[in-house]
Amino acid sequence: DASQTSRCAVVVLSGADPQQSAAMAGLAATGALLLAQTPDSCFDAQGAGTAIAAGAHPLAPDQIAVTLSNWAILGVRP
């Protein structure tokens, strides 16, 4: 249900399984917020890179929490 996924967020961090990209893209297509750690800040960037290719917003680690907070409290999407 799109009304429920619009209140969901998926955060992909270093070391995430890249094979989950189809599920991530599916959630994003139904309105979920999809964020990924920037590949240059990852020890293992495969999952994050795959998520970015699927439409995730790339963010530095210190910006992920700020973005989630702004989205959850203020409704501001990146």
mmCIF file of C-alpha atoms in Angstrom:
data_model
loop_
_atom_site.group_PDB
_atom_site.id
_atom_site.type_symbol
_atom_site.label_atom_id
_atom_site.label_comp_id
_atom_site.label_asym_id
_atom_site.label_seq_id
_atom_site.Cartn_x
_atom_site.Cartn_y
_atom_site.Cartn_z
ATOM 1 C CA ASP A 1 0.000 0.000 0.000
ATOM 2 C CA ALA A 2 1.586 3.269 -1.176
ATOM 3 C CA SER A 3 0.186 5.258 1.754
ATOM 4 C CA GLN A 4 2.110 3.022 4.148
ATOM 5 C CA THR A 5 5.362 2.876 2.191
ATOM 6 C CA SER A 6 5.430 6.664 1.901
ATOM 7 C CA ARG A 7 6.164 6.630 5.660
ATOM 8 C CA CYS A 8 8.950 4.033 5.283
ATOM 9 C CA ALA A 9 12.646 4.659 4.891
ATOM 10 C CA VAL A 10 15.374 2.306 3.738
ATOM 11 C CA VAL A 11 18.978 3.163 4.568
ATOM 12 C CA VAL A 12 21.721 1.246 2.768
ATOM 13 C CA LEU A 13 25.066 1.326 4.533
ATOM 14 C CA SER A 14 28.515 0.006 3.785
ATOM 15 C CA GLY A 15 28.534 -3.772 3.548
ATOM 16 C CA ALA A 16 24.863 -4.097 2.561
ATOM 17 C CA ASP A 17 23.876 -6.996 0.327
ATOM 18 C CA PRO A 18 23.718 -5.732 -3.288
ATOM 19 C CA GLN A 19 21.267 -8.511 -4.175
ATOM 20 C CA GLN A 20 18.580 -6.636 -2.252
ATOM 21 C CA SER A 21 18.533 -3.838 -4.854
ATOM 22 C CA ALA A 22 15.343 -5.054 -6.547
ATOM 23 C CA ALA A 23 13.472 -4.996 -3.237
ATOM 24 C CA MET A 24 14.899 -1.537 -2.461
ATOM 25 C CA ALA A 25 13.867 -0.185 -5.853
ATOM 26 C CA GLY A 26 10.401 -1.651 -5.413
ATOM 27 C CA LEU A 27 9.938 0.113 -2.092
ATOM 28 C CA ALA A 28 11.204 3.399 -3.527
ATOM 29 C CA ALA A 29 8.793 3.077 -6.451
ATOM 30 C CA THR A 30 5.893 2.901 -4.007
ATOM 31 C CA GLY A 31 6.994 5.987 -2.092
ATOM 32 C CA ALA A 32 9.546 4.833 0.470
ATOM 33 C CA LEU A 33 12.502 7.110 1.127
ATOM 34 C CA LEU A 34 15.661 5.375 -0.108
ATOM 35 C CA LEU A 35 19.022 6.619 1.180
ATOM 36 C CA ALA A 36 22.482 5.163 0.638
ATOM 37 C CA GLN A 37 25.874 5.871 2.093
ATOM 38 C CA THR A 38 28.183 7.486 -0.453
ATOM 39 C CA PRO A 39 30.426 4.825 -1.994
ATOM 40 C CA ASP A 40 33.613 6.782 -1.282
ATOM 41 C CA SER A 41 32.871 6.542 2.452
ATOM 42 C CA CYS A 42 32.224 2.767 2.418
ATOM 43 C CA PHE A 43 34.558 -0.097 3.248
ATOM 44 C CA ASP A 44 32.369 -2.240 0.949
ATOM 45 C CA ALA A 45 30.456 -0.076 -1.525
ATOM 46 C CA GLN A 46 28.700 -2.743 -3.618
ATOM 47 C CA GLY A 47 25.353 -2.547 -1.852
ATOM 48 C CA ALA A 48 25.368 1.234 -1.602
ATOM 49 C CA GLY A 49 26.372 1.595 -5.254
ATOM 50 C CA THR A 50 23.614 -0.756 -6.331
ATOM 51 C CA ALA A 51 21.077 1.165 -4.251
ATOM 52 C CA ILE A 52 22.209 4.472 -5.772
ATOM 53 C CA ALA A 53 21.846 2.987 -9.250
ATOM 54 C CA ALA A 54 18.303 1.964 -8.206
ATOM 55 C CA GLY A 55 17.470 5.552 -7.245
ATOM 56 C CA ALA A 56 18.723 5.979 -3.684
ATOM 57 C CA HIS A 57 19.851 9.414 -2.550
ATOM 58 C CA PRO A 58 23.609 9.202 -1.854
ATOM 59 C CA LEU A 59 24.598 10.831 1.429
ATOM 60 C CA ALA A 60 27.689 11.078 3.582
ATOM 61 C CA PRO A 61 27.268 9.114 6.833
ATOM 62 C CA ASP A 62 26.861 12.260 8.932
ATOM 63 C CA GLN A 63 24.065 13.479 6.658
ATOM 64 C CA ILE A 64 21.986 10.308 6.828
ATOM 65 C CA ALA A 65 20.750 10.970 10.374
ATOM 66 C CA VAL A 66 20.037 14.639 9.605
ATOM 67 C CA THR A 67 18.092 13.707 6.483
ATOM 68 C CA LEU A 68 16.071 11.038 8.301
ATOM 69 C CA SER A 69 15.286 13.469 11.098
ATOM 70 C CA ASN A 70 14.184 16.217 8.699
ATOM 71 C CA TRP A 71 12.032 13.729 6.819
ATOM 72 C CA ALA A 72 10.446 12.143 9.914
ATOM 73 C CA ILE A 73 9.816 15.359 11.837
ATOM 74 C CA LEU A 74 9.356 17.993 9.155
ATOM 75 C CA GLY A 75 8.285 15.903 6.171
ATOM 76 C CA VAL A 76 11.198 17.216 4.092
ATOM 77 C CA ARG A 77 12.373 14.737 1.462
ATOM 78 C CA PRO A 78 15.768 15.034 -0.222
#
